[in-house]
Each structure stands twice: as structure tokens, then as C-alpha cells.
Amino acid sequence: MKAIRLKQEQQIFSINSYQKLWQLKTVIHQLNMLTANSLQLSVLGKLNQNVVLKSSQNEQANTELNQNLKSIFGIETDFATFNNPEIGTLFITGTVVSHFLQEMYGSKQLGEFPSGPYGILRGLGITEKNTYNCLQDLNNNYFLLIIRCQKRELKFVNELFQ
């Protein structure tokens, strides 16, 4: 019996940090206009908890953020929040939601473990140095745009960021 090998183009993850939501919106809009639909986008960020909010205010803030991100990504986009003991309450939207919400040991999600975000980003192929920088940015309330694209598209994505 002869084996058939299918050659698939390699998928690559790229991460960029943005301090302001409007910056993130602008980049996503440009990516959607300049590239094919094969880009898979996700956003990871820290819910702003500089002040202690009542649960109703926190729920309202989550709803507003969810609606704002869905206006960028589209209505069908997944959105979830989870608590990480080292970083705080994080949100994730887009195609990598399932990575962060993967249940471990039947009680906790992977993103809730102290090393969860670090391990997930490293598992996506992000270098140790870049992962460390991303986690520092998360702690400083930056938004992380996670882009999954084919190797040939990475050139166009990198040109857009410069």
C-alpha cells in the first residue's frame, strides 16, 4: 500500500500589543481590508480593575467590552472571561478561546492556572522572550492581538505593523 503525503502550508502565530482599544480596532480593520479571510484573529486582554467595581458594574463593563469586540470581529465571535491568579481577570475573544478555556482536572480552565497564559502562548509557538514581554504587557493593561496566518501571509502582516 502506498502512503499519500499531503503538503500543507505551515500556520504561524504572531502577537502584537496595543495600549488603546482604538489602536487595536484600526489594525484589525486594516488587516481585514488588506488580507484574505485566512487570517484568524484573537484578542487577549485584562479587564480594567484599577478600581473595585460592584458586581453589577463589572457585569456591565464585561457586556460593553463584549459588544465592542463583537463589533470589530462580528457577531459570531466567541468571548469569555476567566481569572488568573497572577494577572487578574482576563478576557479572550476570537479563534483561540478554546485554548484558554480547556478544562483541566475537571474543575479549572487552563487559563486559570498561574502558568496558564504562559504555557498557552508557548504552545502556540511564541518564543520565551516574546511570551514574557506579552505577559508584562497584559499586566500593564495592553491588548494582545494574536494572529494566526500562513507563512506566506506573515510578510504582509509584518509590513502593516511597520
mmCIF file of C-alpha atoms in Angstrom:
data_model
loop_
_atom_site.group_PDB
_atom_site.id
_atom_site.type_symbol
_atom_site.label_atom_id
_atom_site.label_comp_id
_atom_site.label_asym_id
_atom_site.label_seq_id
_atom_site.Cartn_x
_atom_site.Cartn_y
_atom_site.Cartn_z
ATOM 1 C CA MET A 1 0.000 0.000 0.000
ATOM 2 C CA LYS A 2 1.330 3.398 -0.928
ATOM 3 C CA ALA A 3 1.080 6.303 1.524
ATOM 4 C CA ILE A 4 -0.086 9.652 0.268
ATOM 5 C CA ARG A 5 1.523 12.756 1.722
ATOM 6 C CA LEU A 6 -0.386 15.973 1.683
ATOM 7 C CA LYS A 7 1.732 19.056 1.899
ATOM 8 C CA GLN A 8 0.036 21.733 3.955
ATOM 9 C CA GLU A 9 1.305 25.226 4.384
ATOM 10 C CA GLN A 10 2.561 25.952 7.885
ATOM 11 C CA GLN A 11 0.420 28.114 10.166
ATOM 12 C CA ILE A 12 2.270 30.722 12.226
ATOM 13 C CA PHE A 13 1.166 32.769 15.224
ATOM 14 C CA SER A 14 2.167 36.400 15.630
ATOM 15 C CA ILE A 15 1.364 38.606 18.627
ATOM 16 C CA ASN A 16 1.334 42.392 18.855
ATOM 17 C CA SER A 17 0.451 44.612 21.821
ATOM 18 C CA TYR A 18 -1.765 47.698 21.773
ATOM 19 C CA GLN A 19 -2.301 50.079 24.649
ATOM 20 C CA LYS A 20 -5.574 51.578 23.391
ATOM 21 C CA LEU A 21 -8.676 49.876 22.048
ATOM 22 C CA TRP A 22 -8.888 52.325 19.116
ATOM 23 C CA GLN A 23 -5.370 51.267 18.020
ATOM 24 C CA LEU A 24 -6.462 47.646 18.061
ATOM 25 C CA LYS A 25 -9.623 48.448 16.076
ATOM 26 C CA THR A 26 -7.601 50.325 13.446
ATOM 27 C CA VAL A 27 -5.144 47.465 12.926
ATOM 28 C CA ILE A 28 -7.898 44.849 12.725
ATOM 29 C CA HIS A 29 -9.789 46.970 10.208
ATOM 30 C CA GLN A 30 -6.635 47.339 8.086
ATOM 31 C CA LEU A 31 -5.900 43.606 8.300
ATOM 32 C CA ASN A 32 -9.432 42.789 7.182
ATOM 33 C CA MET A 33 -9.160 45.170 4.222
ATOM 34 C CA LEU A 34 -5.676 44.163 3.037
ATOM 35 C CA THR A 35 -5.591 40.429 3.538
ATOM 36 C CA ALA A 36 -7.588 37.351 2.666
ATOM 37 C CA ASN A 37 -10.012 35.745 5.059
ATOM 38 C CA SER A 38 -7.465 33.100 6.005
ATOM 39 C CA LEU A 39 -6.221 35.231 8.900
ATOM 40 C CA GLN A 40 -7.540 34.097 12.265
ATOM 41 C CA LEU A 41 -7.609 36.882 14.840
ATOM 42 C CA SER A 42 -7.974 36.804 18.613
ATOM 43 C CA VAL A 43 -7.616 39.393 21.350
ATOM 44 C CA LEU A 44 -6.415 38.698 24.878
ATOM 45 C CA GLY A 45 -6.631 41.433 27.471
ATOM 46 C CA LYS A 46 -7.012 42.271 31.105
ATOM 47 C CA LEU A 47 -10.288 43.608 32.362
ATOM 48 C CA ASN A 48 -9.601 47.005 33.881
ATOM 49 C CA GLN A 49 -9.782 46.554 37.625
ATOM 50 C CA ASN A 50 -7.916 49.600 38.831
ATOM 51 C CA VAL A 51 -10.942 50.357 40.966
ATOM 52 C CA VAL A 52 -13.087 47.869 42.806
ATOM 53 C CA LEU A 53 -16.382 47.590 40.982
ATOM 54 C CA LYS A 54 -19.671 46.282 42.259
ATOM 55 C CA SER A 55 -20.646 43.030 40.581
ATOM 56 C CA SER A 56 -23.366 44.793 38.548
ATOM 57 C CA GLN A 57 -20.826 47.367 37.295
ATOM 58 C CA ASN A 58 -18.346 44.602 36.498
ATOM 59 C CA GLU A 59 -21.024 42.715 34.580
ATOM 60 C CA GLN A 60 -21.944 45.874 32.662
ATOM 61 C CA ALA A 61 -18.260 46.506 31.818
ATOM 62 C CA ASN A 62 -17.973 42.916 30.512
ATOM 63 C CA THR A 63 -21.107 43.350 28.394
ATOM 64 C CA GLU A 64 -19.851 46.629 26.897
ATOM 65 C CA LEU A 65 -16.439 45.148 26.109
ATOM 66 C CA ASN A 66 -18.059 42.054 24.600
ATOM 67 C CA GLN A 67 -20.308 44.204 22.367
ATOM 68 C CA ASN A 68 -17.389 46.434 21.389
ATOM 69 C CA LEU A 69 -15.237 43.461 20.375
ATOM 70 C CA LYS A 70 -18.110 41.795 18.529
ATOM 71 C CA SER A 71 -18.495 44.989 16.512
ATOM 72 C CA ILE A 72 -14.875 44.503 15.433
ATOM 73 C CA PHE A 73 -14.892 40.737 14.883
ATOM 74 C CA GLY A 74 -18.529 40.063 14.076
ATOM 75 C CA ILE A 75 -21.498 38.730 15.977
ATOM 76 C CA GLU A 76 -20.460 35.066 15.827
ATOM 77 C CA THR A 77 -17.176 35.621 17.677
ATOM 78 C CA ASP A 78 -16.622 33.742 20.929
ATOM 79 C CA PHE A 79 -15.972 35.829 24.037
ATOM 80 C CA ALA A 80 -15.051 34.606 27.513
ATOM 81 C CA THR A 81 -13.554 35.831 30.761
ATOM 82 C CA PHE A 82 -11.505 33.894 33.288
ATOM 83 C CA ASN A 83 -9.500 34.627 36.429
ATOM 84 C CA ASN A 84 -5.765 34.084 36.518
ATOM 85 C CA PRO A 85 -4.134 34.329 39.970
ATOM 86 C CA GLU A 86 -1.021 36.102 38.669
ATOM 87 C CA ILE A 87 -2.553 38.561 36.203
ATOM 88 C CA GLY A 88 -6.167 39.052 37.288
ATOM 89 C CA THR A 89 -9.379 38.796 35.300
ATOM 90 C CA LEU A 90 -8.680 38.319 31.610
ATOM 91 C CA PHE A 91 -10.877 38.194 28.541
ATOM 92 C CA ILE A 92 -10.299 36.316 25.327
ATOM 93 C CA THR A 93 -12.122 36.569 22.030
ATOM 94 C CA GLY A 94 -11.564 35.027 18.639
ATOM 95 C CA THR A 95 -10.253 31.722 17.435
ATOM 96 C CA VAL A 96 -8.037 30.732 20.388
ATOM 97 C CA VAL A 97 -10.790 30.951 23.029
ATOM 98 C CA SER A 98 -10.925 27.167 23.332
ATOM 99 C CA HIS A 99 -7.215 27.001 24.241
ATOM 100 C CA PHE A 100 -7.723 29.231 27.279
ATOM 101 C CA LEU A 101 -10.996 27.585 28.345
ATOM 102 C CA GLN A 102 -9.793 23.982 28.065
ATOM 103 C CA GLU A 103 -10.874 22.225 31.270
ATOM 104 C CA MET A 104 -8.083 20.652 33.283
ATOM 105 C CA TYR A 105 -8.644 18.137 36.063
ATOM 106 C CA GLY A 106 -12.395 18.674 35.760
ATOM 107 C CA SER A 107 -12.531 21.899 37.742
ATOM 108 C CA LYS A 108 -10.268 24.613 36.339
ATOM 109 C CA GLN A 109 -9.735 26.026 32.912
ATOM 110 C CA LEU A 110 -6.188 26.094 31.548
ATOM 111 C CA GLY A 111 -6.075 29.903 31.524
ATOM 112 C CA GLU A 112 -6.894 29.970 35.261
ATOM 113 C CA PHE A 113 -3.678 28.208 36.270
ATOM 114 C CA PRO A 114 -0.809 30.507 37.303
ATOM 115 C CA SER A 115 1.271 29.417 34.313
ATOM 116 C CA GLY A 116 -1.750 29.012 32.005
ATOM 117 C CA PRO A 117 -1.326 32.055 29.701
ATOM 118 C CA TYR A 118 2.434 31.483 29.572
ATOM 119 C CA GLY A 119 2.016 27.817 28.634
ATOM 120 C CA ILE A 120 -0.667 28.522 26.043
ATOM 121 C CA LEU A 121 1.390 31.215 24.305
ATOM 122 C CA ARG A 122 4.467 28.989 24.331
ATOM 123 C CA GLY A 123 2.346 26.141 22.963
ATOM 124 C CA LEU A 124 1.292 28.370 20.081
ATOM 125 C CA GLY A 125 4.969 28.674 19.149
ATOM 126 C CA ILE A 126 5.711 32.101 20.614
ATOM 127 C CA THR A 127 9.314 32.398 21.798
ATOM 128 C CA GLU A 128 10.092 32.542 25.513
ATOM 129 C CA LYS A 129 11.241 36.173 25.317
ATOM 130 C CA ASN A 130 8.159 37.294 23.369
ATOM 131 C CA THR A 131 5.864 35.386 25.740
ATOM 132 C CA TYR A 132 7.465 37.102 28.725
ATOM 133 C CA ASN A 133 7.015 40.510 27.041
ATOM 134 C CA CYS A 134 3.369 39.706 26.238
ATOM 135 C CA LEU A 135 2.638 38.791 29.852
ATOM 136 C CA GLN A 136 4.229 42.054 31.023
ATOM 137 C CA ASP A 137 2.037 43.933 28.548
ATOM 138 C CA LEU A 138 -1.044 42.118 29.858
ATOM 139 C CA ASN A 139 -0.144 43.175 33.396
ATOM 140 C CA ASN A 140 0.109 46.760 32.125
ATOM 141 C CA ASN A 141 -3.427 46.610 30.624
ATOM 142 C CA TYR A 142 -2.360 46.244 26.990
ATOM 143 C CA PHE A 143 -4.435 44.294 24.487
ATOM 144 C CA LEU A 144 -2.716 41.392 22.720
ATOM 145 C CA LEU A 145 -3.701 40.785 19.117
ATOM 146 C CA ILE A 146 -2.992 37.143 18.298
ATOM 147 C CA ILE A 147 -2.844 36.454 14.571
ATOM 148 C CA ARG A 148 -2.744 33.012 13.026
ATOM 149 C CA CYS A 149 -1.777 33.082 9.374
ATOM 150 C CA GLN A 150 0.020 31.078 6.761
ATOM 151 C CA LYS A 151 3.742 31.575 6.456
ATOM 152 C CA ARG A 152 3.431 33.433 3.146
ATOM 153 C CA GLU A 153 0.955 35.947 4.649
ATOM 154 C CA LEU A 154 3.240 36.840 7.544
ATOM 155 C CA LYS A 155 5.249 39.177 5.289
ATOM 156 C CA PHE A 156 2.155 41.284 4.547
ATOM 157 C CA VAL A 157 1.122 41.291 8.198
ATOM 158 C CA ASN A 158 4.577 42.439 9.323
ATOM 159 C CA GLU A 159 4.622 45.212 6.719
ATOM 160 C CA LEU A 160 1.324 46.509 8.043
ATOM 161 C CA PHE A 161 2.720 46.725 11.584
ATOM 162 C CA GLN A 162 5.678 48.813 10.477
#
